[in-house]
mmCIF file of C-alpha atoms in Angstrom:
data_model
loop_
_atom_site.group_PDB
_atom_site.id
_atom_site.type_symbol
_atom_site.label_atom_id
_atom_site.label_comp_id
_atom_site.label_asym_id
_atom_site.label_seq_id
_atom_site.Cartn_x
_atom_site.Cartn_y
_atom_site.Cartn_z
ATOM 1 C CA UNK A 1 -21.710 -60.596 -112.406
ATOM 2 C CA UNK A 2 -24.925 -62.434 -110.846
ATOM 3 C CA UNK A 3 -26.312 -63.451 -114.334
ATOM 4 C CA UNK A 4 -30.050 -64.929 -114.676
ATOM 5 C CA UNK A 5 -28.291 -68.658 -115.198
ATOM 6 C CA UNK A 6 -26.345 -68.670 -111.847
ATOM 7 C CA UNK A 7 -30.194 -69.133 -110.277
ATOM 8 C CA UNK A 8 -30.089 -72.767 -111.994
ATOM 9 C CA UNK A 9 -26.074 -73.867 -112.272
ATOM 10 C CA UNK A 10 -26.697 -76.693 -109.335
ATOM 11 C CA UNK A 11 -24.371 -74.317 -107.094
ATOM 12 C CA UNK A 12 -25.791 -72.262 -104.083
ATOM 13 C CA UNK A 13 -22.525 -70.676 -103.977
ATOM 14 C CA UNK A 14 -23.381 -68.968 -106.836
ATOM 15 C CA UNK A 15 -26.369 -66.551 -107.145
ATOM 16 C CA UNK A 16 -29.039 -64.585 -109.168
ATOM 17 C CA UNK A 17 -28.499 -60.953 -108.197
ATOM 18 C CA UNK A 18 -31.416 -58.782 -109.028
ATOM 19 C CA UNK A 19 -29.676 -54.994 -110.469
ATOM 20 C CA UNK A 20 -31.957 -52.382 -109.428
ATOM 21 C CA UNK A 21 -32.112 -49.694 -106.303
ATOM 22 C CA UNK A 22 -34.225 -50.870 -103.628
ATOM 23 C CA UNK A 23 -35.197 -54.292 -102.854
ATOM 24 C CA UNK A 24 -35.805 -55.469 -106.036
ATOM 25 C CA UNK A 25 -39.715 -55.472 -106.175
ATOM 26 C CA UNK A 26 -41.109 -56.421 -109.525
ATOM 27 C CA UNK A 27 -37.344 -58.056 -110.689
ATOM 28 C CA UNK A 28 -37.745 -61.390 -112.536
ATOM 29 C CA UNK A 29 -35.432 -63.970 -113.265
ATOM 30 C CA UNK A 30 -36.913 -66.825 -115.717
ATOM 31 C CA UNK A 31 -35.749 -70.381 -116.809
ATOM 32 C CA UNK A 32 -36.725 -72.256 -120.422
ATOM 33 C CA UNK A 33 -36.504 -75.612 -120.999
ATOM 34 C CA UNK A 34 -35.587 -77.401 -124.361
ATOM 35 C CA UNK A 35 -39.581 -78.490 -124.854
ATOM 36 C CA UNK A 36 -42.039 -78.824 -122.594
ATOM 37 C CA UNK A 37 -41.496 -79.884 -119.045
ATOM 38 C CA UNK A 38 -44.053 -81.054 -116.018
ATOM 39 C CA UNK A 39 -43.862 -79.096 -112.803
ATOM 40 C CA UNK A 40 -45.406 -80.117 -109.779
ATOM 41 C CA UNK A 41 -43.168 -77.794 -107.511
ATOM 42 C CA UNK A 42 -39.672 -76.619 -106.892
ATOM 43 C CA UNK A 43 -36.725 -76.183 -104.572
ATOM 44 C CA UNK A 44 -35.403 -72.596 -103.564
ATOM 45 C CA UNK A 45 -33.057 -71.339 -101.596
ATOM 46 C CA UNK A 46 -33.672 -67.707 -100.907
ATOM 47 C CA UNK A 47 -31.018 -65.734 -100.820
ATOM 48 C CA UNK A 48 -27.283 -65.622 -100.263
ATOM 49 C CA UNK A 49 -26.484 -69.019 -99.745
ATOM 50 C CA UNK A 50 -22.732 -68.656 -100.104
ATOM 51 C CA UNK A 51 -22.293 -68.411 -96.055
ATOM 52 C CA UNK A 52 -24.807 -67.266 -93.469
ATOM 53 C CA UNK A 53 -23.285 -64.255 -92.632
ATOM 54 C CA UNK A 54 -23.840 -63.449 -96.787
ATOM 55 C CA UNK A 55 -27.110 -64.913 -96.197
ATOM 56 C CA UNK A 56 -28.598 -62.178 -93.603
ATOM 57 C CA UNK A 57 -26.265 -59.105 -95.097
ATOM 58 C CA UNK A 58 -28.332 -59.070 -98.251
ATOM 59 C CA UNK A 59 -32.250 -58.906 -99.137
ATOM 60 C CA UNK A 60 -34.278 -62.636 -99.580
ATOM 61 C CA UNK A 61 -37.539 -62.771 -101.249
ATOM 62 C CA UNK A 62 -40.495 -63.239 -98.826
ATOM 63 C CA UNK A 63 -42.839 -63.380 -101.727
ATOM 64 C CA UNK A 64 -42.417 -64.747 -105.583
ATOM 65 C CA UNK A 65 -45.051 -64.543 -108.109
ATOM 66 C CA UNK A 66 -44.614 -67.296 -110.136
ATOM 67 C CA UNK A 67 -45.614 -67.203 -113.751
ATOM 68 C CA UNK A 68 -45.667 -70.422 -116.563
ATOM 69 C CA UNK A 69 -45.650 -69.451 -120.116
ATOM 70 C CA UNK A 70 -49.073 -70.897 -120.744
ATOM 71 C CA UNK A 71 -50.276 -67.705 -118.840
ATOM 72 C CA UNK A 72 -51.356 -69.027 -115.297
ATOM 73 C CA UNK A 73 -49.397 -67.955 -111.839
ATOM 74 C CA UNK A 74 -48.886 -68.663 -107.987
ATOM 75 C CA UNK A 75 -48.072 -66.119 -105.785
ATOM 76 C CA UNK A 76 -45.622 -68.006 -103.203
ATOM 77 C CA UNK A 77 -44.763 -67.202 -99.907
ATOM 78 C CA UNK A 78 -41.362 -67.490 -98.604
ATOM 79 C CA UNK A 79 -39.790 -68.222 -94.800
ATOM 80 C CA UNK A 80 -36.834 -66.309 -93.848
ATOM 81 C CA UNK A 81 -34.691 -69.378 -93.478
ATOM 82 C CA UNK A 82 -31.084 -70.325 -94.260
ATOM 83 C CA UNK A 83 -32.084 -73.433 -95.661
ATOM 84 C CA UNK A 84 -33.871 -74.937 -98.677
ATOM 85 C CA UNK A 85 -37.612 -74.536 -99.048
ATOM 86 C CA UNK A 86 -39.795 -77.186 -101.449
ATOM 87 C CA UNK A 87 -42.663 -75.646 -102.557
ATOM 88 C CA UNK A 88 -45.513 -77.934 -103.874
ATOM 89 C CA UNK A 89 -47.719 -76.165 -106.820
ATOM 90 C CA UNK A 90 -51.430 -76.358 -106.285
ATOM 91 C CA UNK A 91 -51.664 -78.641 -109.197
ATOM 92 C CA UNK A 92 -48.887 -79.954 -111.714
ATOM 93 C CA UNK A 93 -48.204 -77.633 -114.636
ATOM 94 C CA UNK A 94 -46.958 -78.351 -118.427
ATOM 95 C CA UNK A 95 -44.518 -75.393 -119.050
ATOM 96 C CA UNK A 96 -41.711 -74.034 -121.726
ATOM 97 C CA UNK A 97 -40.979 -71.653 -119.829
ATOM 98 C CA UNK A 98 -41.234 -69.994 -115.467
ATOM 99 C CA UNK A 99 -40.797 -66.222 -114.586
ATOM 100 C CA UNK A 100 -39.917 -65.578 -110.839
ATOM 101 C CA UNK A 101 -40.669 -62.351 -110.163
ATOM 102 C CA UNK A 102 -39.916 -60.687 -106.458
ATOM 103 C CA UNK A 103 -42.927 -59.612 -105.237
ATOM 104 C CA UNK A 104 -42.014 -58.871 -101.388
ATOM 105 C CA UNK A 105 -38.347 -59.214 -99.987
ATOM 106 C CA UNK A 106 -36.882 -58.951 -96.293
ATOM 107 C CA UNK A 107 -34.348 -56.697 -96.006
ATOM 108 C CA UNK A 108 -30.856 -57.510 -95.952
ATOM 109 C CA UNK A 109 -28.392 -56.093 -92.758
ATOM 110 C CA UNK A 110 -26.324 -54.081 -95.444
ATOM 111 C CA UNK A 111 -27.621 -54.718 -98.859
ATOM 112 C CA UNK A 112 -31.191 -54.135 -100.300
ATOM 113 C CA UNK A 113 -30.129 -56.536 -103.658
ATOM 114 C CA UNK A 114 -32.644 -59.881 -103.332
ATOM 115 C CA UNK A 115 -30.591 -62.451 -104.049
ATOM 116 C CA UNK A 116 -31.613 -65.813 -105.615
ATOM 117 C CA UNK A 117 -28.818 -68.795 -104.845
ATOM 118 C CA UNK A 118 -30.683 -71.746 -106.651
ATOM 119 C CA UNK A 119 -34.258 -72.834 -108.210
ATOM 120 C CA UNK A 120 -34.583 -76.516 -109.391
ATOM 121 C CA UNK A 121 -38.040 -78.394 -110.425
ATOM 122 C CA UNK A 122 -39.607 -81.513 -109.391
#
């Protein structure tokens, strides 16, 4: 059970598991917010963050298309690292709502699912 909310419970133990065969191209996972909320960027860790070994076994988006519910996206490219990334948005953006949606993934060792440990906003 890798529910939707595990991407945004504050624990990278815990993870988003898209459900599909494959890699998981064109899965989404979104997040609303009570209101309206300023985003100038966010932290991700991509992927299994549970352990390393976890980490490289299963598939980690390379490539997020990011969508805000007034209508406007960023495509974002993601390193295959076993660490946090902080991406910066090309310009702040008043939201109720963000779709992530996997756009390009590198393959896991013995899984295809793309997994999603955490996503939190700055």
């Amino acid at each position: 059970v890798h529910s939707a909310e595990r991407a945004f419970d504050g624990d990278v133990s815990t993870a988003w598991v898209e459900g599909v065969s494959g890699n998981g191209i064109g899965e989404s996972v979104s997040v609303y917010f009570d209101g309206t909320c300023w985003i100038n960027g966010f932290s991700i860790y991509a992927g299994y963050h549970k352990n390393e070994d976890l980490y490289y076994k299963n598939s980690r988006p390379s490539e997020l298309t990011v969508t805000f519910s007034d209508g406007t996206t960023e495509t974002i490219f993601l390193n295959d690292v076993y660490a946090v990334q902080d991406i910066a948005l090309s310009h702040p953006v008043a939201a109720e709502y963000v779709t992530f949606t996997v756009s390009g993934a590198y393959s896991g060792h013995k899984y295809e699912d793309t997994v999603i440990s955490e996503i939190s906003f700055y």
